[in-house]
PDB file of C-alpha atoms in Angstrom:
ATOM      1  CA  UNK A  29     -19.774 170.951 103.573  1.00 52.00           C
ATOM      2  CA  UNK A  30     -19.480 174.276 101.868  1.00 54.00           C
ATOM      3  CA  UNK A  31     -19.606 173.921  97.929  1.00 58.00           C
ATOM      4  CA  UNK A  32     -16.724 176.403  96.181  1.00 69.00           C
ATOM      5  CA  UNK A  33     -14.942 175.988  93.409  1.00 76.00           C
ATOM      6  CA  UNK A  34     -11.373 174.525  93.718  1.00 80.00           C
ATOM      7  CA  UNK A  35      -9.422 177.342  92.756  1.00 89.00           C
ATOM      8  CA  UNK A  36      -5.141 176.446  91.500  1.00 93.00           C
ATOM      9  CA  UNK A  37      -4.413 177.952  94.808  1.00 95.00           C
ATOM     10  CA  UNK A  38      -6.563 175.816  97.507  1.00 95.00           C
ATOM     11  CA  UNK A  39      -5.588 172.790  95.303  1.00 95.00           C
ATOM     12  CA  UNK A  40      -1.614 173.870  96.463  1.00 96.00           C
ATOM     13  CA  UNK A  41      -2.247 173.996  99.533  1.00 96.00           C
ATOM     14  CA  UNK A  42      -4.439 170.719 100.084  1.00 95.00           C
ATOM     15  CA  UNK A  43      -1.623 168.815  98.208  1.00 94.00           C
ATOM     16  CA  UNK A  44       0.985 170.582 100.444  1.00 95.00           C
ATOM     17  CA  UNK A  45      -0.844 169.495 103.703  1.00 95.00           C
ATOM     18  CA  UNK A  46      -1.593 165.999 102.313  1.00 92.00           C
ATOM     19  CA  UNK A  47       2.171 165.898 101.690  1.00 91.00           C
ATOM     20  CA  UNK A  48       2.928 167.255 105.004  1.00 86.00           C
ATOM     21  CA  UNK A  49       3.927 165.112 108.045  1.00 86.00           C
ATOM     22  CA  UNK A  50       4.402 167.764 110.297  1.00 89.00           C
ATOM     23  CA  UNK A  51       1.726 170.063 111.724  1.00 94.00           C
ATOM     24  CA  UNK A  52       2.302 173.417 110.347  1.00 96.00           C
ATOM     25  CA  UNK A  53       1.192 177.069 111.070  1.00 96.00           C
ATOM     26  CA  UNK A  54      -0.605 179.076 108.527  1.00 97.00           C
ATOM     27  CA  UNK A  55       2.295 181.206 107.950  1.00 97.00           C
ATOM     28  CA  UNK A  56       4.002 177.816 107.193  1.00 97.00           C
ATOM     29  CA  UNK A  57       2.072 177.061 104.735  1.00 97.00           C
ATOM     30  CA  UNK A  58       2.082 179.972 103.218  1.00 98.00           C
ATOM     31  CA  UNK A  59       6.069 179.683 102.952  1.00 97.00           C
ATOM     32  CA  UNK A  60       5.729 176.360 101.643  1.00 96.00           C
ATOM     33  CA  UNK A  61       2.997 177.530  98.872  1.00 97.00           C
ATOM     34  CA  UNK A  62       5.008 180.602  97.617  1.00 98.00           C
ATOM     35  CA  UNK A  63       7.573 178.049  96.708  1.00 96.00           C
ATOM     36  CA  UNK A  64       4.801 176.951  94.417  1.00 94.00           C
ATOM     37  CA  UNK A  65       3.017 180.300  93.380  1.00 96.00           C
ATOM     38  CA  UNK A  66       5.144 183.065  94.302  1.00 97.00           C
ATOM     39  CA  UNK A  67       2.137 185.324  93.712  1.00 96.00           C
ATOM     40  CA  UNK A  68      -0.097 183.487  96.698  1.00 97.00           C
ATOM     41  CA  UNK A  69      -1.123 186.424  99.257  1.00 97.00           C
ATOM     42  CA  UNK A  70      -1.093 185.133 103.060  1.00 97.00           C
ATOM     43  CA  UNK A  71      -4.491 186.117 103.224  1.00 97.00           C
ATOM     44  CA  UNK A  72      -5.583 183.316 100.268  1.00 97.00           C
ATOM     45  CA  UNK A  73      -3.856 180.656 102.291  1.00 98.00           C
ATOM     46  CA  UNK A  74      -5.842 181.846 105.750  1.00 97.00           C
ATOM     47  CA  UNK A  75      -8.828 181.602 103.444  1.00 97.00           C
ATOM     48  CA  UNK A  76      -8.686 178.422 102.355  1.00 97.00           C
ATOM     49  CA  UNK A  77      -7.211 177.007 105.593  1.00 97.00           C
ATOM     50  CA  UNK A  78     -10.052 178.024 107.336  1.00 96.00           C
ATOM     51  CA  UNK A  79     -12.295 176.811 104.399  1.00 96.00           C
ATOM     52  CA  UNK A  80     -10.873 173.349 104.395  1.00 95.00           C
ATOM     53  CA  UNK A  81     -11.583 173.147 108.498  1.00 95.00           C
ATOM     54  CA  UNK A  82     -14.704 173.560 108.042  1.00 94.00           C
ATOM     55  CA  UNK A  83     -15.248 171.435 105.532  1.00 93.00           C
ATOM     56  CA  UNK A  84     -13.188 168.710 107.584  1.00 92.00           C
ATOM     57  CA  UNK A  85     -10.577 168.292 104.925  1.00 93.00           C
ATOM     58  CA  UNK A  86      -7.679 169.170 107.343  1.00 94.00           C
ATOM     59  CA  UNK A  87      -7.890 169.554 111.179  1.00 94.00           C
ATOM     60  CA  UNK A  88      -6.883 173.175 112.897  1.00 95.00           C
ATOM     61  CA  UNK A  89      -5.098 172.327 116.096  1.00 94.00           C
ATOM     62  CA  UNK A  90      -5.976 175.105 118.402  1.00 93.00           C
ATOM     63  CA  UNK A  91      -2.648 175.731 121.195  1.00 91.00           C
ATOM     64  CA  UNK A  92      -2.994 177.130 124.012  1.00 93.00           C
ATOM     65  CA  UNK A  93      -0.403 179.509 123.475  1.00 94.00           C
ATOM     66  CA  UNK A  94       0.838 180.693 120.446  1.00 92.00           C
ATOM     67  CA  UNK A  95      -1.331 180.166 116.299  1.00 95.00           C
ATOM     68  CA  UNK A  96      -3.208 177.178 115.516  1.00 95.00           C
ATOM     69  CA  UNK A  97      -1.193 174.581 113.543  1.00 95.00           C
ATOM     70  CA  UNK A  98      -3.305 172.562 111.044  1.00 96.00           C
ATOM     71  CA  UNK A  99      -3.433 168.461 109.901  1.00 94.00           C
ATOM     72  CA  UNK A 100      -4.105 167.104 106.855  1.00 87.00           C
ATOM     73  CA  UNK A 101      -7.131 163.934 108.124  1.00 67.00           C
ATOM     74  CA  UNK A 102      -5.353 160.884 106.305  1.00 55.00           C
ATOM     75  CA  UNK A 103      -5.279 157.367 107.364  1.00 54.00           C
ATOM     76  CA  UNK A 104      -1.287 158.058 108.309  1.00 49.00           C
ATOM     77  CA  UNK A 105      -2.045 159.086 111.779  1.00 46.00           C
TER      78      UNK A 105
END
């Protein structure tokens, strides 16, 4: 697990997928977080999407056709 600081905006968007049932797309999340910060760039929510992947925080569903969609790992599924 990468060590980083946990910046205002990756907290937003960890408690927006934790409070997520669906599985959205990165540039649903980054609608959902400029609700929250209007100031969030698109690229600072790929960022830290792909950051909490790797660090196995959320899961990045990878489709066939069409962008990845992402889920928060919680005991709810």
């Amino acid at each position: 697990m990468k060590q980083t600081r946990n910046t205002s905006q990756r907290q937003l968007i960890r408690n927006l997928m934790e409070n997520n049932y669906s599985h959205p797309t990165a540039d649903e999340v980054y609608e959902m977080a400029r609700k929250g910060n209007p100031n969030i760039s698109r690229g600072t929510v790929y960022r830290n999407l792909n950051l909490l992947a790797e660090n196995g925080e959320i899961a990045r569903l990878n489709m066939p056709i069409g962008p990845d969609h992402y889920d928060c790992q919680t005991p709810h599924h």
